Short mmCIF file of C-alpha atoms and ligand atoms in Angstrom, two decimals:
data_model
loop_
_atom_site.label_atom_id
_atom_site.label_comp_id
_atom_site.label_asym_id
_atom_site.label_seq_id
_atom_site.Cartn_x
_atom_site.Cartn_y
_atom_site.Cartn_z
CA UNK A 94 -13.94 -33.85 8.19
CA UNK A 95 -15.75 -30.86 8.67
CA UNK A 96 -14.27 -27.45 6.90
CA UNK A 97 -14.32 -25.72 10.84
CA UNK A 98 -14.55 -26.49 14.56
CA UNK A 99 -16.17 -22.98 14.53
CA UNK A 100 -19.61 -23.44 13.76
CA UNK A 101 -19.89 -19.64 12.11
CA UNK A 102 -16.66 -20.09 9.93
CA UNK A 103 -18.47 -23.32 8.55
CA UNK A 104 -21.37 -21.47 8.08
CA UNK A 105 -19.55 -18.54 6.48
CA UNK A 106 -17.69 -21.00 3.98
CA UNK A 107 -21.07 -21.75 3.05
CA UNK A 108 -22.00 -17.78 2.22
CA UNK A 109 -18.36 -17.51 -0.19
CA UNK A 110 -18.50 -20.85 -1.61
CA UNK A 111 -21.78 -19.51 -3.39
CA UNK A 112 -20.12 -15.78 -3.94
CA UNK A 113 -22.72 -14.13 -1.53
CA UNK A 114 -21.15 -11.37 -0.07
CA UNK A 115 -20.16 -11.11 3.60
CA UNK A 116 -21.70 -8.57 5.87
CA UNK A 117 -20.46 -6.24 9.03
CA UNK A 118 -21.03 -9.12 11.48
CA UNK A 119 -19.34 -11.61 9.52
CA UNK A 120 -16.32 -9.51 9.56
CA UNK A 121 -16.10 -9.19 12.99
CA UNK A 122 -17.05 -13.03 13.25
CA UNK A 123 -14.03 -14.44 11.25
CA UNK A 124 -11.90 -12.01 13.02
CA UNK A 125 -13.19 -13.51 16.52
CA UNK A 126 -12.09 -17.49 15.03
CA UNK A 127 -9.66 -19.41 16.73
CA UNK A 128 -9.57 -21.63 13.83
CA UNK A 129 -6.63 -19.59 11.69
CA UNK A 130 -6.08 -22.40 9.32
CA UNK A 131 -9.80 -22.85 8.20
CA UNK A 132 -10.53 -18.81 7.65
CA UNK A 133 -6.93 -19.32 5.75
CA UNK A 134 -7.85 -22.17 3.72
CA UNK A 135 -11.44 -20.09 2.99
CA UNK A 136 -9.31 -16.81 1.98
CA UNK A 137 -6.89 -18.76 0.11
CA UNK A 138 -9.85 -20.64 -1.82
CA UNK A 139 -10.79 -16.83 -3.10
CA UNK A 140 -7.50 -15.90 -4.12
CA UNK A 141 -7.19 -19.54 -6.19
CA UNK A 142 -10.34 -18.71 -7.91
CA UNK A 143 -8.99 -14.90 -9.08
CA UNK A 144 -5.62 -15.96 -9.88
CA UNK A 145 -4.34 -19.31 -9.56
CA UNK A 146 -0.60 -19.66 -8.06
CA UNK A 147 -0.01 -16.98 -9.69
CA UNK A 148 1.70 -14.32 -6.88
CA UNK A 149 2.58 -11.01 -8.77
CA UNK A 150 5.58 -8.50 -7.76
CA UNK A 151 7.13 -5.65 -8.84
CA UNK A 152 10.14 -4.28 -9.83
CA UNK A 153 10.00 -0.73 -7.97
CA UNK A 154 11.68 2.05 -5.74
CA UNK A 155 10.14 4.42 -3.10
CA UNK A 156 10.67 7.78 -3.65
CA UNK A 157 10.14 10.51 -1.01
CA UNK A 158 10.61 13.92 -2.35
CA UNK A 159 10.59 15.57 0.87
CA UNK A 160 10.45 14.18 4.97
CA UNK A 161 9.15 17.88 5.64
CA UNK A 162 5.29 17.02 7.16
CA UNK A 163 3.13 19.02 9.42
CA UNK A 164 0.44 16.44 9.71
CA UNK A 165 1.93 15.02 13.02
CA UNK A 166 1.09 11.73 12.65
CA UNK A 167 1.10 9.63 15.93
CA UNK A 168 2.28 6.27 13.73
CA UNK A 169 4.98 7.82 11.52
CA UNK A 170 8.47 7.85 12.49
CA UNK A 171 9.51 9.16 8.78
CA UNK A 172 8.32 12.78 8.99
CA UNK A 173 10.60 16.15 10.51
CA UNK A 174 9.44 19.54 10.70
CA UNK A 175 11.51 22.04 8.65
CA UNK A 176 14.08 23.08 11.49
CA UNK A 177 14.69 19.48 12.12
CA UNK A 178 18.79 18.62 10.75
CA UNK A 179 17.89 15.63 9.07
CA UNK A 180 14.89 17.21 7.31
CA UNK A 181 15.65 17.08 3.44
CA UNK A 182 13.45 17.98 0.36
CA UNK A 183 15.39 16.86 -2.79
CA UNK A 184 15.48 18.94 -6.22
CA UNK A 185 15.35 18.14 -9.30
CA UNK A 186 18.78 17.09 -10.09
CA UNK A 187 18.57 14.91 -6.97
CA UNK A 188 15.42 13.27 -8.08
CA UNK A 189 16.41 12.57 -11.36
CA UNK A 190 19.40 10.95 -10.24
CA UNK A 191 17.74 8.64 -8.11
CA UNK A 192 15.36 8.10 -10.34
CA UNK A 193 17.96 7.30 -12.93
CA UNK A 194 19.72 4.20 -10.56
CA UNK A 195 16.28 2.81 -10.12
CA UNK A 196 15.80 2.72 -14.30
CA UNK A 197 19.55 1.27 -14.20
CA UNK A 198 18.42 -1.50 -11.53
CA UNK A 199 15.73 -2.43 -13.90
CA UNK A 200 12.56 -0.54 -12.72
CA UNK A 201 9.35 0.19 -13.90
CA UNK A 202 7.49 2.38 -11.20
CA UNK A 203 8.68 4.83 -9.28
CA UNK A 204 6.64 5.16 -6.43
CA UNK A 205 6.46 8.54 -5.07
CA UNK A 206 5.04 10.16 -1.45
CA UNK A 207 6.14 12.41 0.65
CA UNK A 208 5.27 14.66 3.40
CA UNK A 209 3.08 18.04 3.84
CA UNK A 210 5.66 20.43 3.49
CA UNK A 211 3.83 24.12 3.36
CA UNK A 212 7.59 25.18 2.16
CA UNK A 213 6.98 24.01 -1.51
CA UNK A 214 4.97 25.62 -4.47
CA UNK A 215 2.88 23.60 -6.54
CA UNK A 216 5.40 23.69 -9.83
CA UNK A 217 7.54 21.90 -7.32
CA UNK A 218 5.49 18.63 -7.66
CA UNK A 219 4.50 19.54 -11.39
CA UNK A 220 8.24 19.83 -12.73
CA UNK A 221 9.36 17.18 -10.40
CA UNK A 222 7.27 15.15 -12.30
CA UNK A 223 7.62 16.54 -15.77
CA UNK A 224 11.65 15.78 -15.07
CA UNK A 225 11.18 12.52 -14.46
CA UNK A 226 8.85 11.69 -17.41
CA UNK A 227 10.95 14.11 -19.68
CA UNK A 228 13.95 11.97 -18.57
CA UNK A 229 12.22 8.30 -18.22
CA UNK A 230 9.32 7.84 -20.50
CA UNK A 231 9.53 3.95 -19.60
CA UNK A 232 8.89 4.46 -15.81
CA UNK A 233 5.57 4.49 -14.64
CA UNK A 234 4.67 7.32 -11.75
CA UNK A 235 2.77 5.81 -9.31
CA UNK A 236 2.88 9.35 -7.17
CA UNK A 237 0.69 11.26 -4.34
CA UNK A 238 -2.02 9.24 -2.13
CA UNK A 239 -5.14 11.42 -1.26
CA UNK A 240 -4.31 12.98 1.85
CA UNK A 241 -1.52 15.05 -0.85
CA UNK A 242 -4.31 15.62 -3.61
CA UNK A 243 -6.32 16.93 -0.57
CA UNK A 244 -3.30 19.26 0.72
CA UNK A 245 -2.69 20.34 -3.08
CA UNK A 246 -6.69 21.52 -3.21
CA UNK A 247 -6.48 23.03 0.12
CA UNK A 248 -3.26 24.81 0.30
CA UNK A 249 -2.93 26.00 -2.88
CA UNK A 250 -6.56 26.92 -3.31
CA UNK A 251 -7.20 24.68 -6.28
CA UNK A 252 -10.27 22.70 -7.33
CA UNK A 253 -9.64 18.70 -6.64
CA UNK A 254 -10.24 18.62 -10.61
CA UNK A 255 -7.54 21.19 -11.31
CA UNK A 256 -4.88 19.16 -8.99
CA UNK A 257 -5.59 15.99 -10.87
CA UNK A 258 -5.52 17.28 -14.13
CA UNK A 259 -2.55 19.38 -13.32
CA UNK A 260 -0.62 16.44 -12.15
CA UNK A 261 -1.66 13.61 -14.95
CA UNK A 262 -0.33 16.36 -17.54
CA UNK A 263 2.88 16.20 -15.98
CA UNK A 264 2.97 12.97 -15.73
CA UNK A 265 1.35 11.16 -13.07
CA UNK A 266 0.00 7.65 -14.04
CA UNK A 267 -1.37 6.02 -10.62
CA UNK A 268 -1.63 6.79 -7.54
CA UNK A 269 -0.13 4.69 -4.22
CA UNK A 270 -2.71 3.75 -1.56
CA UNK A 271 -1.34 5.38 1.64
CA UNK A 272 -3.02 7.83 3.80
CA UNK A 273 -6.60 5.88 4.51
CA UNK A 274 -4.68 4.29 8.02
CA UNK A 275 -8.09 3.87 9.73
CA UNK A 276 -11.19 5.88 8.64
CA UNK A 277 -13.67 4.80 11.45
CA UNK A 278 -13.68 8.23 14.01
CA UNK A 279 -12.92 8.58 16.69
CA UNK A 280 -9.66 6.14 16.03
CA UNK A 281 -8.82 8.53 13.15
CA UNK A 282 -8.81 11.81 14.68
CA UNK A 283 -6.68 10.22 17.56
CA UNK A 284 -3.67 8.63 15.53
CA UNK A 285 -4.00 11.44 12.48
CA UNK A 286 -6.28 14.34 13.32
CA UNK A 287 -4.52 16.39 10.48
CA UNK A 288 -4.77 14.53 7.25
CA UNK A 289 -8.18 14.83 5.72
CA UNK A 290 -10.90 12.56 6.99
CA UNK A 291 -12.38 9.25 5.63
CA UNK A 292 -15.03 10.70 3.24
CA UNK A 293 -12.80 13.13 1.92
CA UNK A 294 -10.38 10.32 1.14
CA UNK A 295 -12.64 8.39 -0.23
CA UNK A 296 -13.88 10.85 -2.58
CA UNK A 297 -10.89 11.85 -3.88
CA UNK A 298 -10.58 8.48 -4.72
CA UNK A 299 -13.35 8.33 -6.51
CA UNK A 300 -12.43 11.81 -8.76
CA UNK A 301 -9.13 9.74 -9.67
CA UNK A 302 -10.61 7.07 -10.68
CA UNK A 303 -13.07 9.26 -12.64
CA UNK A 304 -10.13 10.53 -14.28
CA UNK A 305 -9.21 7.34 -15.58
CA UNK A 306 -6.24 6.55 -12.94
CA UNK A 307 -5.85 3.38 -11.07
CA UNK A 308 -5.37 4.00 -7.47
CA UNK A 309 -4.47 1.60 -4.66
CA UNK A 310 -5.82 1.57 -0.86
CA UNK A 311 -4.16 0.92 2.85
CA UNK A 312 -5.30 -0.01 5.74
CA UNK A 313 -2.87 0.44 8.86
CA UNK A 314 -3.43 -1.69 11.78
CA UNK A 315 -1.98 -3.75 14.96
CA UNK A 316 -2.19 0.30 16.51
CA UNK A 317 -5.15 1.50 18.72
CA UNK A 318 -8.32 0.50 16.59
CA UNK A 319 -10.79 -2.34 17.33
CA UNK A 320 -11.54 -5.24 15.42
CA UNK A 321 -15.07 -3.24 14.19
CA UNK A 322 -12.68 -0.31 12.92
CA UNK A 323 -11.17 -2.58 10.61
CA UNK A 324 -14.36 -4.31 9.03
CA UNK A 325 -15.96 -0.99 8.94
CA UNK A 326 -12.88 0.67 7.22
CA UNK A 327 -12.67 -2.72 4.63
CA UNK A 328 -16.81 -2.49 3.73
CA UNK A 329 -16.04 1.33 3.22
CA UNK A 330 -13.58 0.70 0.71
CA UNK A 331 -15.61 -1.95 -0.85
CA UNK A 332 -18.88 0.91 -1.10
CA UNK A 333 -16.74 2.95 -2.89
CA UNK A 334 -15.11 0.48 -4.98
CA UNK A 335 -18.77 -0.37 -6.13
CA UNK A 336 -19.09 3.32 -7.36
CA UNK A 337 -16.06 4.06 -8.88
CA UNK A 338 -14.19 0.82 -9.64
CA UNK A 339 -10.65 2.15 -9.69
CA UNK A 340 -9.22 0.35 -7.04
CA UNK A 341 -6.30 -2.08 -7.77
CA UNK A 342 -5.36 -3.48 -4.50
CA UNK A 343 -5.86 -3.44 -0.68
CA UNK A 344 -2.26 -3.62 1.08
CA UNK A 345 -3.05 -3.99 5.27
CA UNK A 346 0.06 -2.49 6.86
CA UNK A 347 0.72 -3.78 9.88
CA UNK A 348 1.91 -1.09 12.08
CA UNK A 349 5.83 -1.02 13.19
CA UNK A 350 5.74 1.17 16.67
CA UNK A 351 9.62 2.30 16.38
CA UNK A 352 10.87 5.52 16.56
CA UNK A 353 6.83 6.83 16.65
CA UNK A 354 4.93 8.61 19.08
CA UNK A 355 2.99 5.04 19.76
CA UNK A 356 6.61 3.26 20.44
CA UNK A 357 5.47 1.63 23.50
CA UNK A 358 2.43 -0.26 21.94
CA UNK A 359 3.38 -4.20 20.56
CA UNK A 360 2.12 -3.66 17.07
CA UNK A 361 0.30 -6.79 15.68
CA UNK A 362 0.92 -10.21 16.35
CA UNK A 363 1.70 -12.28 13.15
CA UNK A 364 -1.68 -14.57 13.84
CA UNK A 365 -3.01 -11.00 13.77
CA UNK A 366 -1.26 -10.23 10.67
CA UNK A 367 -2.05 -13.32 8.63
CA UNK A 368 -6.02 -12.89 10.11
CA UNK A 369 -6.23 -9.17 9.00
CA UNK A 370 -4.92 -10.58 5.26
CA UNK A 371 -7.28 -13.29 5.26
CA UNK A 372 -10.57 -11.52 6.25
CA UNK A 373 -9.42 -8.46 3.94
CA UNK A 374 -9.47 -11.24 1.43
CA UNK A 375 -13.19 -12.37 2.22
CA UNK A 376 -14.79 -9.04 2.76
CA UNK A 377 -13.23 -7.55 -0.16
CA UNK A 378 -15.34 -9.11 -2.83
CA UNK A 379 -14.85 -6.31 -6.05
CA UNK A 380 -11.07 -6.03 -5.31
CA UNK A 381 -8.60 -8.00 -7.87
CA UNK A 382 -5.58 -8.04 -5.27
CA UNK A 383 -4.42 -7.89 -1.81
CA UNK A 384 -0.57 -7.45 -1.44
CA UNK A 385 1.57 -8.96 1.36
CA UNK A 386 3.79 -5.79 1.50
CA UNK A 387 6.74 -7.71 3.20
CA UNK A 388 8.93 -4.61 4.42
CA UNK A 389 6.47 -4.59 7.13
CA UNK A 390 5.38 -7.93 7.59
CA UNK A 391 8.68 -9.41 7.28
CA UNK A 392 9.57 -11.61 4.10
CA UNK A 393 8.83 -15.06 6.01
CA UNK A 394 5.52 -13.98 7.19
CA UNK A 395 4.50 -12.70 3.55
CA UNK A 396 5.20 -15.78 2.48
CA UNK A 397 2.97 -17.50 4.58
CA UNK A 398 0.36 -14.52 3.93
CA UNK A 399 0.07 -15.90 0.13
CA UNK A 400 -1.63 -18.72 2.04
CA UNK A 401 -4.04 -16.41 3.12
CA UNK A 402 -5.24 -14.72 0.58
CA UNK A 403 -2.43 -12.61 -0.64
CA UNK A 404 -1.77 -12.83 -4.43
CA UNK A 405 0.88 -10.06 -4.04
CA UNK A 406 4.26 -8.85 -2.56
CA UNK A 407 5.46 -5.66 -3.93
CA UNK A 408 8.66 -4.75 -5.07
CA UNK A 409 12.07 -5.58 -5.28
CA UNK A 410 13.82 -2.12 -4.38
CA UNK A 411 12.30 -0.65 -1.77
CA UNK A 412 15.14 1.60 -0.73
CA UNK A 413 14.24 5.25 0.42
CA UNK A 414 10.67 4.72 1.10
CA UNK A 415 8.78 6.09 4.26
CA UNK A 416 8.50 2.60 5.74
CA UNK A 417 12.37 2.08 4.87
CA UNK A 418 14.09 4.95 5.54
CA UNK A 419 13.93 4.63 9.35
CA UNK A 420 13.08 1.68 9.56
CA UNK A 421 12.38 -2.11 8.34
CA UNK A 422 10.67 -4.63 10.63
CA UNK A 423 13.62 -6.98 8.64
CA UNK A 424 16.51 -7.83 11.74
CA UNK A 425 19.11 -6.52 9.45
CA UNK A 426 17.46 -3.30 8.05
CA UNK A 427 17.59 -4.88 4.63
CA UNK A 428 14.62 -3.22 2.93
CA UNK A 429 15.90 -4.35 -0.74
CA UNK A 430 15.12 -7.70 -2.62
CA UNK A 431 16.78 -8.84 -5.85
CA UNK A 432 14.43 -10.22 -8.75
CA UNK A 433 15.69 -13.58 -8.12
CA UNK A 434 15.42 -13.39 -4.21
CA UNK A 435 12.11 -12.24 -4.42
CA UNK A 436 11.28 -14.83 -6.78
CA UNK A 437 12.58 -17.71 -5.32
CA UNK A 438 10.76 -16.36 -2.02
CA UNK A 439 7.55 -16.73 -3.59
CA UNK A 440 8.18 -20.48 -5.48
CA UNK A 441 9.44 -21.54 -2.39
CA UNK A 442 5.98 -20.88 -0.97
CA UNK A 443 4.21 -22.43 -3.61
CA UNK A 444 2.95 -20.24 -5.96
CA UNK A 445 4.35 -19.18 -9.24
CA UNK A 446 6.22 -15.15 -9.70
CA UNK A 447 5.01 -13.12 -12.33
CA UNK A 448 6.63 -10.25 -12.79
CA UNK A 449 3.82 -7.17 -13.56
CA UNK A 450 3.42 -3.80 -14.45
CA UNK A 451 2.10 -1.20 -11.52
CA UNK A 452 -1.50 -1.65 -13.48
CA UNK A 453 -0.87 -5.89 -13.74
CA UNK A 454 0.26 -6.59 -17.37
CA UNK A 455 2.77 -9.79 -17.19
CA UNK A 456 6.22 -8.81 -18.07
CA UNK A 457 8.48 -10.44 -19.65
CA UNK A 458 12.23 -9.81 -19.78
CA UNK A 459 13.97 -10.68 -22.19
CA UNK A 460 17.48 -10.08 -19.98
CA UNK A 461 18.39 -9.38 -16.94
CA UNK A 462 18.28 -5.72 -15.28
CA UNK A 463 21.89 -4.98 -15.78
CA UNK A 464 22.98 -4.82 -12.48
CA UNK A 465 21.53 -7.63 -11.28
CA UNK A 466 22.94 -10.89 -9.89
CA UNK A 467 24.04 -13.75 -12.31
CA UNK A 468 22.03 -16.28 -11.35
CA UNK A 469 18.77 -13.86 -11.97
CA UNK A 470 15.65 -16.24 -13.46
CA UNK A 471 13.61 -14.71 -15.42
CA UNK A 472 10.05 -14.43 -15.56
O1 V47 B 273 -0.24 5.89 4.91
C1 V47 B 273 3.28 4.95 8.30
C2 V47 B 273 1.83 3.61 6.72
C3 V47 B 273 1.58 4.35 4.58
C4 V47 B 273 3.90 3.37 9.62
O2 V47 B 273 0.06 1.59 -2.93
C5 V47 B 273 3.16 2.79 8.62
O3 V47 B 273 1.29 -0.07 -3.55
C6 V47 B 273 3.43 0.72 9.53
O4 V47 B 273 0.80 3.61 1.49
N1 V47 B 273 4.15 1.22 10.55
C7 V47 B 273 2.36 4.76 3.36
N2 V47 B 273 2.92 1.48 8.56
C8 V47 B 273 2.86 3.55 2.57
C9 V47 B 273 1.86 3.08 1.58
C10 V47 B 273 2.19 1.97 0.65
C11 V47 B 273 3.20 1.06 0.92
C12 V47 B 273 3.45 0.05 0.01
C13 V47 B 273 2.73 -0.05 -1.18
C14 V47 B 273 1.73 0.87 -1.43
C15 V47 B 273 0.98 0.80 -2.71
C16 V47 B 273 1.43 1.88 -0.52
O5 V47 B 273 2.46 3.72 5.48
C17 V47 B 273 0.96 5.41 5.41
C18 V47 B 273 0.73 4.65 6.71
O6 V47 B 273 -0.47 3.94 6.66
N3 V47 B 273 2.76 3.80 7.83
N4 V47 B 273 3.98 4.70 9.40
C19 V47 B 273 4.42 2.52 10.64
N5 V47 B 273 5.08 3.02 11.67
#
């Protein structure tokens, strides 16, 4: 039997099977197949090769210091402006405590965005983070994506270098991968003409990683940007992964239109979905992991997306984060997983759960978080 009824997807096969890497037009090529299973079966041959059945999560919670954002973002249905009711920017005591029920749940990272809220000094985001280390040593801070590190420099008139050393002293020990939505112009400048552009993103990036942080990387689609937008945005990442190397993981978000200023648009279709994993997959040749982020992909469609290429699926706790707090593509709103939910989720699609680390050491516990159900297996 041949591997394709689509003559270029054989052909392409061809190209990975001998680890040559996959060009512009190839992109856009797998993207154009009708045959879903084959470009699955090619994506899911990669992942096999990197990792096995292994399928990684996390045990995690979102934390958003603030909703406060002037960036106006035409996807985002989480950000208010300051006279809003429901806009919110949480102290200290606040954080900590939330911080404190995630360590009680049994979490490792706290991961931690939030708006561009001109109302806040610097020490804000310095002593928030000080507080929480001060407080939870254990708990990695996965905190600020670029488009922050880029406010930081600009509003408070700091050097990129100064931010980024300012922050790892007070604790920072990753960074998240939100923010890069679509860097191809004019697409960009039309869903988020206020948060920095693609090159400055990307070379923020690259001072993190210089730094010696992992970071992680997004791309946000099933919006207004062409098939070419997303190859060009994935080969972009991969350039700059070749020069800096501190990428961990590509998570494609596919777009939820509710409650945003792009409401009446469809979002993606899950063909789309499971396509946009598996070519992210291909095309991403120097990147260890691509995540099935189910909050927005749904948990039955990230389970199929580990047969696409996903190795991945986040976190348990999810609660409070900017995809969550308004709202879940989930029917019931339920943006929270137990460890043994999300496990069985992934066995049940084949593939073994290993419990990680935000920077992908193994963990192994040797009892349960201690709030969490009985019948909890552990990894
Ligand atoms: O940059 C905003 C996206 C991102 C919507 O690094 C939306 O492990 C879909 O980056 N529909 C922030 N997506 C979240 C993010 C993230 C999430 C999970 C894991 C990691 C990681 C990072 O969320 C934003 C934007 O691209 N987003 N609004 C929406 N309506």
């Amino acid at each position: 039997m041949n591997f394709s009824h689509d003559r270029k997807v054989a052909e392409l096969a061809a190209k990975v099977e001998n680890g040559e890497r996959l060009s512009f037009d190839d992109g856009v090529a797998l993207f154009a197949t009708d045959d879903l299973p084959a470009l699955g079966k090619l994506a899911d041959s990669v992942r096999r090769r990197k990792h096995g059945r292994t399928t990684y999560f996390n045990v995690n919670r979102h934390f958003n210091p603030t909703n406060v954002c002037y960036a106006d973002c035409k996807f985002c249905g989480f950000y208010r402006t300051p006279r809003q009711p429901d806009a919110y920017t949480h102290n200290i005591d606040d954080s900590l405590r939330i911080a404190g029920e995630a360590v009680k749940e049994g979490a490792t990272e706290l991961h931690i965005t939030g708006g561009l809220n001109t109302k806040l000094p610097f020490s804000y985001f310095t002593d928030l983070l000080s507080a929480l280390k001060g407080h939870f040593p254990q708990l990695h801070l996965k905190a600020f994506t670029m488009v922050e590190f880029d406010h930081f420099a600009h509003f408070y008139k700091m050097s990129d270098e100064d931010v980024i050393e300012r922050l790892i002293e007070a604790g920072l020990d990753s960074c998240p991968g939100g923010g890069a939505e679509i860097f191809r112009e004019p697409t960009r400048s039309m869903i988020c003409a206020h948060k920095c552009d693609a090159d400055r993103w990307l070379e923020l990036s690259g001072k993190v990683h210089a730094a010696g942080l992992k970071t992680n990387a997004t791309m946000l689609y099933g919006h207004i940007e062409s098939i070419e937008d997303r190859v060009d945005h994935l080969l972009r990442l991969r350039t700059q992964q070749d020069q800096s190397h501190g990428f961990q993981c590509l998570i494609p978000l596919a777009f939820y239109p509710e409650k945003t200023q792009l409401s009446h648009l469809p979002g993606p279709s899950g063909v789309d979905s499971l396509k946009t994993m598996a070519v992210s997959r291909l095309l991403l040749d120097n990147f260890d992991h691509v995540k099935a982020y189910w909050v927005m992909l749904g948990k039955r469609l990230a389970q199929v997306a580990l047969h696409y290429g996903a190795n991945d699926i986040d976190g348990t706790i999810t609660e409070g984060g900017e995809l969550s707090e308004s709202y879940s593509i989930e029917s019931n709103n339920e943006v929270k997983m137990s460890l043994s939910d999300l496990v069985s989720l992934i066995e049940d699609a084949g593939f073994e759960a290993v419990e990680r680390d935000t920077v992908y050491n193994p963990i192994v516990r040797s009892n349960a978080p201690s709030n969490a159900p009985a019948n909890v297996s552990l990894v």
